Short mmCIF file of C-alpha atoms in Angstrom, two decimals:
data_model
loop_
_atom_site.label_atom_id
_atom_site.label_comp_id
_atom_site.label_asym_id
_atom_site.label_seq_id
_atom_site.Cartn_x
_atom_site.Cartn_y
_atom_site.Cartn_z
CA MET A 1 34.55 -17.90 -16.46
CA THR A 2 33.28 -18.54 -12.93
CA ARG A 3 29.51 -18.89 -12.81
CA PRO A 4 27.61 -16.52 -10.41
CA VAL A 5 26.48 -18.19 -7.19
CA VAL A 6 22.76 -18.27 -6.40
CA LEU A 7 22.09 -19.08 -2.78
CA ILE A 8 18.55 -20.55 -2.01
CA ALA A 9 17.80 -19.99 1.68
CA GLU A 10 14.41 -21.67 1.79
CA GLU A 11 12.57 -24.51 0.01
CA LEU A 12 11.44 -23.43 -3.48
CA SER A 13 9.76 -25.39 -6.27
CA PRO A 14 11.90 -27.51 -8.66
CA ALA A 15 10.65 -25.23 -11.42
CA THR A 16 12.37 -22.28 -9.78
CA VAL A 17 15.80 -24.05 -9.95
CA GLU A 18 15.09 -25.02 -13.55
CA VAL A 19 14.43 -21.43 -14.59
CA LEU A 20 17.70 -20.31 -13.07
CA GLY A 21 19.37 -22.45 -15.71
CA PRO A 22 22.90 -23.86 -16.07
CA ASP A 23 24.64 -20.56 -16.22
CA VAL A 24 24.57 -20.14 -12.46
CA GLU A 25 25.82 -22.26 -9.60
CA VAL A 26 22.94 -23.03 -7.23
CA ARG A 27 23.70 -23.57 -3.50
CA SER A 28 21.44 -24.10 -0.59
CA VAL A 29 21.43 -23.06 3.03
CA ASP A 30 18.90 -23.04 5.92
CA GLY A 31 18.13 -19.36 6.14
CA THR A 32 16.87 -19.66 9.75
CA ASP A 33 20.36 -20.90 10.76
CA ARG A 34 21.94 -17.55 11.22
CA PRO A 35 25.62 -18.57 11.36
CA ALA A 36 25.19 -20.75 8.36
CA LEU A 37 23.51 -18.12 6.35
CA LEU A 38 26.21 -15.43 7.12
CA ALA A 39 28.89 -17.92 6.11
CA ALA A 40 27.19 -19.08 2.91
CA VAL A 41 26.24 -15.61 1.72
CA ALA A 42 29.81 -14.46 1.67
CA GLU A 43 30.21 -16.01 -1.82
CA ALA A 44 26.75 -15.36 -3.10
CA ASP A 45 25.88 -13.15 -6.06
CA ALA A 46 22.15 -13.64 -5.48
CA LEU A 47 20.07 -14.71 -2.54
CA LEU A 48 16.58 -16.24 -2.82
CA VAL A 49 14.32 -16.30 0.19
CA ARG A 50 10.67 -16.68 1.14
CA SER A 51 9.28 -15.37 4.47
CA ALA A 52 11.40 -17.16 7.19
CA THR A 53 14.88 -15.74 6.35
CA LEU A 54 15.75 -12.31 7.82
CA VAL A 55 17.76 -10.33 5.27
CA ASP A 56 19.13 -7.26 7.10
CA ALA A 57 22.23 -5.03 7.23
CA GLU A 58 24.24 -7.81 8.86
CA VAL A 59 23.61 -10.12 5.89
CA TYR A 60 24.60 -7.35 3.39
CA ALA A 61 27.77 -6.69 5.38
CA ALA A 62 28.68 -10.36 5.15
CA ALA A 63 28.03 -10.52 1.43
CA PRO A 64 30.56 -8.39 -0.56
CA LYS A 65 29.57 -10.02 -3.85
CA LEU A 66 25.84 -9.85 -3.40
CA ARG A 67 23.98 -8.07 -6.20
CA VAL A 68 20.38 -9.16 -5.80
CA VAL A 69 17.97 -10.43 -3.11
CA ALA A 70 14.83 -12.07 -4.33
CA ARG A 71 11.79 -12.74 -2.18
CA ALA A 72 9.62 -15.51 -3.70
CA GLY A 73 6.29 -13.76 -2.69
CA VAL A 74 4.62 -10.48 -2.46
CA GLY A 75 5.58 -8.97 0.94
CA LEU A 76 9.00 -7.77 1.90
CA ASP A 77 8.63 -7.63 5.67
CA ASN A 78 11.71 -9.84 6.22
CA VAL A 79 13.97 -7.85 3.79
CA ASP A 80 15.49 -4.57 4.85
CA VAL A 81 15.10 -2.62 1.59
CA PRO A 82 16.78 0.58 2.64
CA ALA A 83 19.76 -1.24 3.89
CA ALA A 84 19.89 -3.13 0.55
CA THR A 85 19.76 0.16 -1.34
CA ALA A 86 22.60 1.57 0.77
CA ALA A 87 24.67 -1.54 0.00
CA GLY A 88 23.88 -1.35 -3.69
CA VAL A 89 21.91 -4.54 -3.68
CA MET A 90 18.78 -4.93 -5.87
CA VAL A 91 15.63 -6.28 -4.19
CA ILE A 92 13.11 -8.24 -6.20
CA ASN A 93 9.78 -9.80 -5.35
CA ALA A 94 6.85 -11.38 -7.20
CA PRO A 95 4.17 -8.74 -6.95
CA THR A 96 1.46 -10.47 -9.03
CA SER A 97 2.10 -13.99 -8.16
CA ASN A 98 -0.91 -14.32 -5.76
CA ILE A 99 -3.52 -12.11 -7.28
CA VAL A 100 -5.53 -14.86 -8.73
CA SER A 101 -5.39 -16.91 -5.51
CA ALA A 102 -6.37 -13.91 -3.41
CA ALA A 103 -9.34 -13.12 -5.72
CA GLU A 104 -10.57 -16.72 -5.71
CA LEU A 105 -10.37 -16.82 -1.92
CA ALA A 106 -12.44 -13.64 -1.62
CA VAL A 107 -15.20 -15.15 -3.79
CA THR A 108 -14.95 -18.38 -1.80
CA LEU A 109 -15.39 -16.44 1.48
CA ILE A 110 -18.38 -14.57 0.05
CA LEU A 111 -20.14 -17.86 -0.73
CA ALA A 112 -19.04 -19.40 2.52
CA SER A 113 -20.53 -16.55 4.50
CA LEU A 114 -23.80 -16.47 2.66
CA ARG A 115 -24.31 -20.23 2.89
CA ASN A 116 -22.98 -20.71 6.44
CA LEU A 117 -20.45 -23.29 5.28
CA GLY A 118 -18.13 -22.95 8.25
CA ARG A 119 -20.87 -23.50 10.76
CA ALA A 120 -22.32 -26.37 8.66
CA ASP A 121 -18.94 -28.19 8.58
CA ALA A 122 -18.47 -27.79 12.37
CA SER A 123 -22.04 -28.91 13.06
CA MET A 124 -21.77 -32.02 10.91
CA LYS A 125 -18.54 -33.00 12.61
CA GLN A 126 -20.31 -32.76 15.99
CA GLY A 127 -22.86 -35.26 14.74
CA LYS A 128 -25.65 -32.70 14.23
CA TRP A 129 -28.06 -32.29 11.23
CA GLU A 130 -29.14 -28.66 11.31
CA ARG A 131 -30.62 -27.97 7.83
CA LYS A 132 -33.15 -25.37 9.05
CA ALA A 133 -30.79 -23.47 11.32
CA LEU A 134 -28.22 -23.24 8.53
CA THR A 135 -30.51 -21.84 5.82
CA GLY A 136 -28.38 -19.48 3.69
CA THR A 137 -28.78 -16.78 1.07
CA GLU A 138 -28.37 -16.85 -2.70
CA LEU A 139 -25.86 -14.59 -4.40
CA LEU A 140 -28.08 -14.15 -7.51
CA GLY A 141 -29.46 -10.61 -7.78
CA LYS A 142 -27.53 -9.29 -4.80
CA THR A 143 -25.52 -6.03 -4.80
CA VAL A 144 -21.80 -6.57 -4.13
CA GLY A 145 -19.64 -3.60 -3.21
CA VAL A 146 -15.94 -3.96 -4.04
CA VAL A 147 -13.92 -1.51 -1.89
CA GLY A 148 -10.65 -1.11 -3.73
CA PHE A 149 -10.87 -1.68 -7.49
CA GLY A 150 -7.30 -2.42 -8.31
CA ARG A 151 -6.09 -5.67 -9.96
CA ILE A 152 -7.38 -7.98 -7.28
CA GLY A 153 -10.68 -6.06 -6.96
CA GLN A 154 -11.23 -6.26 -10.72
CA LEU A 155 -10.41 -9.99 -10.74
CA VAL A 156 -13.14 -10.41 -8.02
CA ALA A 157 -15.59 -8.40 -10.03
CA GLU A 158 -14.88 -10.54 -13.17
CA ARG A 159 -15.52 -13.73 -11.24
CA LEU A 160 -18.73 -12.54 -9.61
CA ALA A 161 -20.33 -11.29 -12.78
CA PRO A 162 -21.51 -14.72 -13.86
CA PHE A 163 -23.37 -15.07 -10.55
CA GLY A 164 -25.79 -12.34 -11.70
CA VAL A 165 -24.82 -9.72 -9.19
CA HIS A 166 -24.99 -5.93 -9.36
CA LEU A 167 -21.57 -4.51 -8.83
CA LEU A 168 -20.58 -1.26 -7.06
CA ALA A 169 -17.01 -0.05 -6.75
CA TYR A 170 -15.37 2.44 -4.43
CA ASP A 171 -11.79 3.51 -5.15
CA PRO A 172 -10.55 7.09 -5.27
CA TYR A 173 -8.04 6.00 -8.00
CA VAL A 174 -10.47 3.87 -10.01
CA ASN A 175 -10.53 4.10 -13.81
CA HIS A 176 -14.26 4.73 -14.44
CA THR A 177 -14.11 3.40 -17.95
CA ARG A 178 -12.53 0.05 -16.80
CA ALA A 179 -15.09 -0.24 -14.02
CA ALA A 180 -17.93 0.29 -16.48
CA GLU A 181 -16.44 -2.46 -18.78
CA LEU A 182 -16.68 -4.83 -15.78
CA GLY A 183 -20.24 -3.82 -15.17
CA ALA A 184 -19.46 -1.93 -12.00
CA ARG A 185 -20.92 1.44 -10.93
CA VAL A 186 -18.43 3.74 -9.20
CA VAL A 187 -19.89 5.28 -6.02
CA GLU A 188 -18.76 6.89 -2.79
CA LEU A 189 -18.16 4.63 0.22
CA ASP A 190 -21.22 5.73 2.12
CA GLU A 191 -23.51 4.83 -0.82
CA LEU A 192 -21.75 1.50 -1.31
CA MET A 193 -22.27 0.67 2.33
CA ARG A 194 -25.98 1.57 2.20
CA GLU A 195 -26.78 -0.38 -0.93
CA SER A 196 -24.63 -3.46 -0.72
CA ASP A 197 -25.67 -6.96 0.38
CA VAL A 198 -22.06 -8.04 0.31
CA VAL A 199 -18.92 -5.87 0.86
CA THR A 200 -15.54 -7.17 -0.08
CA VAL A 201 -12.39 -5.18 0.68
CA HIS A 202 -9.29 -5.03 -1.53
CA MET A 203 -7.27 -2.03 -0.52
CA PRO A 204 -3.72 -1.63 0.73
CA LYS A 205 -3.33 -0.73 4.43
CA THR A 206 -2.30 2.89 5.10
CA PRO A 207 -3.01 5.45 7.80
CA GLU A 208 -5.82 6.63 5.62
CA THR A 209 -7.44 3.20 5.01
CA THR A 210 -6.88 1.66 8.49
CA GLY A 211 -10.36 1.39 10.01
CA LEU A 212 -11.88 2.52 6.71
CA ILE A 213 -14.99 0.47 7.52
CA GLY A 214 -15.90 1.25 11.12
CA ALA A 215 -18.89 1.82 13.27
CA GLU A 216 -20.13 4.76 11.26
CA GLN A 217 -20.07 2.79 7.99
CA LEU A 218 -21.53 -0.36 9.48
CA ALA A 219 -24.41 1.70 11.00
CA MET A 220 -25.38 2.58 7.41
CA ALA A 221 -25.64 -1.03 6.27
CA LYS A 222 -28.59 -3.31 5.60
CA PRO A 223 -29.13 -5.82 8.41
CA THR A 224 -28.56 -8.58 5.76
CA LEU A 225 -25.00 -7.36 4.98
CA HIS A 226 -22.08 -9.76 4.83
CA VAL A 227 -18.56 -8.28 5.01
CA VAL A 228 -15.45 -9.96 3.59
CA ASN A 229 -11.78 -9.04 4.09
CA ALA A 230 -9.08 -11.08 2.33
CA ALA A 231 -6.76 -8.06 1.78
CA ARG A 232 -5.18 -6.58 4.92
CA GLY A 233 -6.00 -6.78 8.59
CA GLY A 234 -7.24 -3.59 10.14
CA LEU A 235 -9.10 -2.18 7.04
CA ILE A 236 -12.24 -3.17 8.96
CA ASP A 237 -12.39 -2.00 12.53
CA GLU A 238 -12.64 -5.31 14.33
CA HIS A 239 -14.18 -3.89 17.52
CA ALA A 240 -16.88 -2.19 15.46
CA LEU A 241 -17.39 -5.40 13.46
CA VAL A 242 -17.82 -7.52 16.56
CA GLU A 243 -20.42 -4.98 17.86
CA ALA A 244 -22.29 -5.04 14.55
CA LEU A 245 -22.30 -8.84 14.37
CA THR A 246 -23.39 -9.43 18.06
CA SER A 247 -26.09 -6.76 17.92
CA GLY A 248 -27.58 -7.99 14.62
CA ARG A 249 -26.67 -4.79 12.91
CA ILE A 250 -25.24 -6.92 10.03
CA ALA A 251 -25.73 -10.58 9.23
CA GLY A 252 -22.26 -12.04 8.77
CA ALA A 253 -18.58 -11.66 7.98
CA ALA A 254 -15.77 -13.73 6.54
CA LEU A 255 -12.09 -12.85 7.26
CA ASP A 256 -8.74 -14.15 6.19
CA VAL A 257 -6.64 -11.33 7.70
CA TYR A 258 -6.61 -9.66 11.09
CA SER A 259 -5.16 -6.62 12.81
CA SER A 260 -3.04 -9.04 14.90
CA GLU A 261 -2.19 -12.45 13.65
CA PRO A 262 -3.13 -15.00 14.87
CA PRO A 263 -6.30 -13.10 16.04
CA SER A 264 -6.11 -14.75 19.46
CA ALA A 265 -3.30 -12.30 20.16
CA SER A 266 -5.57 -9.31 20.13
CA PRO A 267 -8.52 -8.80 22.53
CA SER A 268 -10.77 -7.32 19.82
CA ALA A 269 -9.83 -9.87 17.13
CA ALA A 270 -10.04 -12.71 19.63
CA LYS A 271 -13.81 -12.05 20.08
CA LEU A 272 -14.34 -12.98 16.43
CA LEU A 273 -13.40 -16.51 17.33
CA GLU A 274 -16.47 -16.80 19.58
CA LEU A 275 -19.11 -15.78 16.98
CA ASP A 276 -21.14 -18.23 14.97
CA ASN A 277 -21.88 -15.75 12.13
CA VAL A 278 -18.21 -15.26 11.22
CA THR A 279 -16.14 -17.51 8.87
CA LEU A 280 -12.45 -17.34 9.61
CA THR A 281 -9.36 -18.58 7.73
CA PRO A 282 -5.72 -18.29 8.68
CA HIS A 283 -4.35 -15.81 6.05
CA LEU A 284 -4.62 -18.19 3.11
CA GLY A 285 -4.74 -15.61 0.35
CA ALA A 286 -1.45 -16.65 -1.25
CA SER A 287 -1.43 -20.26 0.07
CA THR A 288 -1.95 -22.13 -3.12
CA ALA A 289 0.52 -24.41 -4.89
CA GLU A 290 0.13 -22.36 -8.01
CA ALA A 291 0.80 -19.03 -6.33
CA GLN A 292 3.95 -20.37 -4.68
CA GLU A 293 5.20 -21.81 -7.96
CA LYS A 294 4.43 -18.57 -9.85
CA ALA A 295 6.38 -16.63 -7.25
CA GLY A 296 9.46 -18.84 -7.51
CA ILE A 297 9.50 -18.84 -11.26
CA ALA A 298 8.94 -15.00 -11.44
CA VAL A 299 11.85 -14.23 -9.12
CA ALA A 300 14.11 -16.81 -10.85
CA GLN A 301 13.48 -15.03 -14.10
CA SER A 302 14.22 -11.70 -12.53
CA VAL A 303 17.43 -12.92 -10.94
CA ARG A 304 18.69 -14.11 -14.34
CA LEU A 305 17.95 -10.63 -15.77
CA ALA A 306 19.69 -8.92 -12.81
CA LEU A 307 22.81 -11.09 -13.08
CA ALA A 308 22.95 -10.44 -16.80
CA GLY A 309 22.75 -6.62 -16.16
CA GLU A 310 19.48 -6.22 -17.94
CA LEU A 311 16.34 -4.31 -16.95
CA VAL A 312 14.41 -6.06 -14.13
CA PRO A 313 10.67 -5.21 -14.13
CA ASP A 314 10.08 -6.32 -10.55
CA ALA A 315 13.07 -4.48 -8.90
CA VAL A 316 11.59 -2.50 -5.95
CA ASN A 317 14.58 -0.28 -5.06
CA VAL A 318 16.53 0.33 -8.32
CA ALA A 319 15.38 2.06 -11.46
CA GLY A 320 16.30 0.41 -14.72
CA GLY A 321 19.37 1.77 -16.56
CA ALA A 322 22.27 3.95 -15.39
CA ILE A 323 21.36 6.97 -13.27
CA ASP A 324 23.48 10.13 -13.42
CA ASP A 325 25.47 10.66 -10.20
CA LEU A 326 24.01 14.12 -9.92
CA VAL A 327 20.39 12.79 -10.23
CA ARG A 328 20.75 9.68 -8.04
CA PRO A 329 20.43 11.42 -4.64
CA GLY A 330 17.02 12.74 -5.77
CA VAL A 331 15.48 9.31 -6.50
CA ALA A 332 14.42 8.69 -2.85
CA LEU A 333 13.16 12.26 -2.52
CA ALA A 334 11.02 11.94 -5.55
CA ASP A 335 9.48 8.79 -4.26
CA ARG A 336 8.66 10.43 -0.88
CA LEU A 337 7.14 13.52 -2.61
CA GLY A 338 4.93 11.14 -4.67
CA GLN A 339 3.69 9.44 -1.47
CA LEU A 340 2.99 12.87 0.12
CA PHE A 341 1.09 14.03 -2.94
CA THR A 342 -1.21 10.97 -2.93
CA VAL A 343 -2.15 11.60 0.75
CA MET A 344 -2.96 15.18 0.01
CA ALA A 345 -4.87 14.55 -3.23
CA GLY A 346 -6.97 11.67 -1.94
CA GLU A 347 -7.93 10.68 -5.44
CA ALA A 348 -6.42 10.11 -8.90
CA PRO A 349 -5.42 13.33 -10.68
CA GLU A 350 -6.42 13.75 -14.32
CA LEU A 351 -3.06 15.39 -15.03
CA LEU A 352 0.11 14.89 -13.12
CA ASP A 353 3.10 17.29 -13.81
CA ILE A 354 6.49 16.37 -12.50
CA VAL A 355 8.70 19.52 -12.65
CA ILE A 356 12.45 19.33 -12.17
CA ARG A 357 14.36 22.63 -11.69
CA GLY A 358 18.03 23.44 -11.28
CA GLU A 359 21.29 21.96 -12.46
CA ILE A 360 19.95 18.40 -12.56
CA ALA A 361 17.41 19.50 -15.20
CA SER A 362 20.28 19.33 -17.76
CA ARG A 363 20.69 15.56 -17.10
CA ASP A 364 18.52 12.54 -17.82
CA VAL A 365 15.88 12.78 -15.07
CA THR A 366 13.69 9.90 -16.20
CA ALA A 367 14.54 8.11 -12.95
CA LEU A 368 12.99 10.92 -10.96
CA LYS A 369 9.78 10.68 -12.99
CA LEU A 370 9.55 6.98 -12.37
CA SER A 371 10.36 7.39 -8.72
CA VAL A 372 7.53 9.95 -8.27
CA LEU A 373 5.06 7.52 -9.89
CA ARG A 374 6.23 4.74 -7.69
CA GLY A 375 5.63 6.92 -4.67
CA VAL A 376 2.20 8.05 -5.93
CA PHE A 377 0.93 4.45 -6.25
CA ARG A 378 2.62 2.90 -3.22
CA SER A 379 -0.49 3.24 -1.00
CA VAL A 380 -3.00 2.98 -3.85
CA VAL A 381 -2.64 -0.63 -5.06
CA THR A 382 -2.20 -3.86 -3.24
CA GLU A 383 0.60 -5.11 -5.39
CA GLN A 384 4.23 -4.06 -5.06
CA VAL A 385 4.91 -0.98 -7.21
CA SER A 386 8.09 -1.04 -9.27
CA TYR A 387 9.78 1.47 -11.59
CA VAL A 388 8.46 -0.51 -14.57
CA ASN A 389 4.78 -0.99 -13.59
CA ALA A 390 4.26 2.48 -12.12
CA PRO A 391 3.77 4.18 -15.61
CA VAL A 392 1.43 1.31 -16.54
CA LEU A 393 -0.63 1.97 -13.33
CA ALA A 394 -0.97 5.59 -14.28
CA GLU A 395 -2.06 4.72 -17.77
CA GLU A 396 -4.61 2.23 -16.51
CA ARG A 397 -6.18 5.04 -14.42
CA GLY A 398 -6.31 7.50 -17.24
CA ILE A 399 -3.64 9.82 -15.68
CA THR A 400 -1.75 12.04 -18.14
CA VAL A 401 1.87 12.33 -16.88
CA ASN A 402 4.06 15.21 -18.03
CA LEU A 403 7.77 15.73 -17.15
CA GLU A 404 9.03 19.33 -17.27
CA THR A 405 12.65 20.42 -16.84
CA HIS A 406 13.87 24.00 -16.14
CA GLU A 407 17.56 24.73 -15.50
CA GLY A 408 16.82 27.94 -13.66
CA THR A 409 15.72 28.05 -10.02
CA GLU A 410 15.59 30.87 -7.46
CA ARG A 411 15.82 29.68 -3.85
CA PHE A 412 17.45 26.27 -4.06
CA ARG A 413 20.09 24.46 -6.14
CA ASN A 414 17.64 21.76 -7.29
CA VAL A 415 13.88 21.36 -6.88
CA ILE A 416 11.50 18.53 -7.50
CA GLN A 417 7.78 19.45 -7.71
CA VAL A 418 4.81 17.05 -7.98
CA ARG A 419 1.73 18.97 -9.19
CA GLY A 420 -1.67 17.30 -10.00
CA THR A 421 -4.93 18.54 -11.37
CA LEU A 422 -7.93 16.77 -9.90
CA ARG A 423 -11.23 16.00 -11.60
CA ASP A 424 -12.86 19.14 -10.16
CA GLY A 425 -10.03 21.36 -11.29
CA GLU A 426 -8.25 21.65 -7.92
CA VAL A 427 -4.51 21.73 -8.13
CA VAL A 428 -2.49 19.93 -5.51
CA SER A 429 1.26 20.48 -5.35
CA VAL A 430 4.21 19.57 -3.21
CA SER A 431 7.90 20.42 -3.71
CA GLY A 432 11.15 19.27 -2.15
CA THR A 433 14.90 19.65 -2.32
CA LEU A 434 18.04 18.08 -0.99
CA SER A 435 19.95 20.19 1.60
CA GLY A 436 23.55 20.26 2.74
CA VAL A 437 26.42 17.84 2.61
CA ASP A 438 24.22 15.09 4.01
CA GLN A 439 21.53 15.65 1.26
CA ILE A 440 18.70 15.92 3.80
CA HIS A 441 15.28 15.73 2.31
CA LYS A 442 13.43 19.11 2.74
CA LEU A 443 9.85 20.08 2.08
CA ILE A 444 9.89 23.57 0.51
CA GLU A 445 6.30 23.93 -0.76
CA VAL A 446 2.89 22.43 -0.07
CA ALA A 447 -0.28 23.72 -1.73
CA GLY A 448 1.38 27.00 -2.59
CA HIS A 449 2.66 27.57 0.93
CA PRO A 450 6.40 28.21 1.06
CA LEU A 451 8.22 26.11 3.62
CA ASP A 452 11.74 24.86 4.65
CA VAL A 453 11.16 21.80 6.87
CA THR A 454 12.65 18.35 7.06
CA LEU A 455 10.65 15.70 5.31
CA SER A 456 10.63 13.09 8.08
CA ASP A 457 9.11 9.65 8.26
CA HIS A 458 6.00 10.76 10.15
CA LEU A 459 4.13 13.96 9.33
CA MET A 460 0.90 15.68 10.18
CA MET A 461 -0.29 18.42 7.86
CA ILE A 462 -3.05 20.77 8.98
CA ARG A 463 -4.73 23.64 7.08
CA TYR A 464 -6.86 25.90 9.18
CA GLU A 465 -7.90 29.46 9.83
CA ASP A 466 -5.19 30.99 11.92
CA ARG A 467 -6.42 32.45 15.28
CA PRO A 468 -4.99 32.49 18.85
CA GLY A 469 -4.84 29.17 20.65
CA GLN A 470 -4.86 26.86 17.74
CA ILE A 471 -1.37 25.51 18.21
CA GLY A 472 -2.04 24.95 21.83
CA GLN A 473 -5.09 22.86 21.10
CA TYR A 474 -3.54 20.41 18.64
CA GLY A 475 -0.34 20.33 20.74
CA ALA A 476 -2.28 19.31 23.77
CA LEU A 477 -4.25 16.66 21.90
CA LEU A 478 -1.08 15.09 20.49
CA GLY A 479 0.54 15.27 23.98
CA GLU A 480 -2.47 13.47 25.52
CA ALA A 481 -2.15 10.64 22.95
CA GLY A 482 1.59 10.34 23.67
CA VAL A 483 2.62 11.47 20.21
CA ASN A 484 5.72 13.66 20.44
CA ILE A 485 6.28 16.69 18.12
CA ALA A 486 9.88 16.55 16.99
CA GLY A 487 9.62 19.76 14.92
CA MET A 488 7.15 22.06 13.23
CA GLN A 489 6.72 24.97 10.87
CA VAL A 490 3.79 27.21 10.12
CA SER A 491 3.27 28.98 6.84
CA ARG A 492 0.48 31.51 6.39
CA ALA A 493 -1.31 32.81 3.24
CA GLY A 494 -1.76 36.48 4.34
CA ASP A 495 -1.32 38.39 7.51
CA GLY A 496 -3.18 38.56 10.88
CA PRO A 497 -5.87 36.41 12.41
CA GLY A 498 -8.14 34.70 9.88
CA ALA A 499 -5.42 34.00 7.29
CA GLU A 500 -5.11 30.43 6.14
CA ALA A 501 -2.32 28.63 8.03
CA LEU A 502 -0.57 25.45 6.95
CA VAL A 503 1.40 23.60 9.67
CA ILE A 504 3.79 20.75 9.07
CA LEU A 505 4.46 18.68 12.21
CA ASN A 506 7.40 16.32 12.35
CA LEU A 507 6.30 13.44 14.64
CA ASP A 508 8.38 10.77 16.40
CA GLN A 509 5.79 8.18 15.65
CA SER A 510 2.70 7.55 13.52
CA ALA A 511 -0.45 9.39 14.52
CA PRO A 512 -3.69 7.36 14.36
CA ARG A 513 -6.33 8.54 11.99
CA GLU A 514 -8.86 8.85 14.86
CA LEU A 515 -6.45 11.31 16.61
CA ALA A 516 -6.16 13.42 13.42
CA GLU A 517 -9.95 13.50 13.16
CA ARG A 518 -10.25 14.73 16.71
CA ILE A 519 -7.66 17.47 16.12
CA GLY A 520 -9.44 18.49 12.90
CA GLU A 521 -12.76 18.76 14.77
CA ALA A 522 -11.23 20.69 17.66
CA ILE A 523 -9.70 23.47 15.56
CA GLY A 524 -12.08 23.45 12.63
CA ALA A 525 -9.40 22.37 10.20
CA ARG A 526 -10.04 22.78 6.56
CA ALA A 527 -7.88 19.71 5.83
CA ILE A 528 -5.73 17.39 7.97
CA HIS A 529 -3.53 14.55 6.84
CA THR A 530 -1.20 12.10 8.55
CA VAL A 531 1.64 10.79 6.47
CA ASP A 532 3.88 7.79 7.16
CA ILE A 533 6.63 7.64 4.53
CA ALA A 534 7.59 4.24 3.25
CA TYR A 535 10.99 3.27 1.91
#
């Protein structure tokens, strides 16, 4: 029997090749040499890459035998996942390979900032001896605020505990029991900013978290505060950070990530390079020999599973097991509804009901449940969410998940509803369906409001008291910001002025959070959300 061909397009550790084993034929190609890559991939069953090889629709078209693409790392920026899904190709990565490295770097940056290590090193190399000017601060007894208490945030907390610190945690999806076990007190962001001596950020970057720590939050801080970001560039507003550092509003910062990389490419980030009280590193979170080897070994193990037709825990675009042909079109819709629910809820629900109605309810709809959970956690955790770890993430956060099926439905052939009960008893719900021959994703209910609107990539949802002139106000503000409205629908709870209105705006591009806040203030919105759907 012919052995499957595994094509390695970038340098990986010898251990990676060893794990692939003798049952496959390993070939190599320079993934940055486009013609060579397209020629070599024609006979490949699996393709292994890191960050330099672009894997797009052209590659899939040139690879009729390709079954799996594996990225030896966390990110997937260079892999076109929707195109892979359309081509029936599984995409794999190594979502936890760098979490220890990232946590250790965050702790290193905290100590470096408190003890002025960057300045001290530069000073010594200039022949100076500035002991007095470089006096630092002890970590013992200080309050450390961990913004984002997922796996990396928890690893940071574990490593900081022996230093004798007081830990605060902010995360709308935090498991309070787990936080208490690690000695952390869960608080709101404002309280964390007021009380902390050190703030370290470990959240994914989404429209809701971009600029999470800005001028308003920094204004609350102690003048002795040190801020650390080894997670994602843009979580801290760099312009506001520069202002706080230069004015003495806070004492110092240490950054490994930037809104634009390298930071010299952005005017606001470039100013950080000029400040003495900032420690900067060039995105080194995953740059350890151990993390790179873990990533290679992890994806090699997953490739073996994929080629053997077994369940692959780290597959990011294919649910394990066979999916009924009638159910399969709803998998992507379920994921998108999960993403929308998370934006609307803003925190972890205590109970999550996934309700499937219509003819698909008579089939095995487990894949829809897994896809909803994957969507729910996409923007909540820093690691990649798969169909296997999504239920684990729910369990870790104390979320009870129920799957309901009902074969009867009134308005539509099939309906997927995501309904969550929050800690205060509020119920948040969103429902969708597939429409027409092209199976267009439609949004048919949000927060009890009936709708029939396309679920596009960029949305703005506004709940407000309906009165004359409201549409004109937010339309004008969007227009001034250069954000085009591609479509909209208004649903009202009641009749006449004063009734609650819910508007769904389909936008041609993402709307910045600051713009949404201005719109909300202008019309007195009860709630406003921007949503960018990921694939």
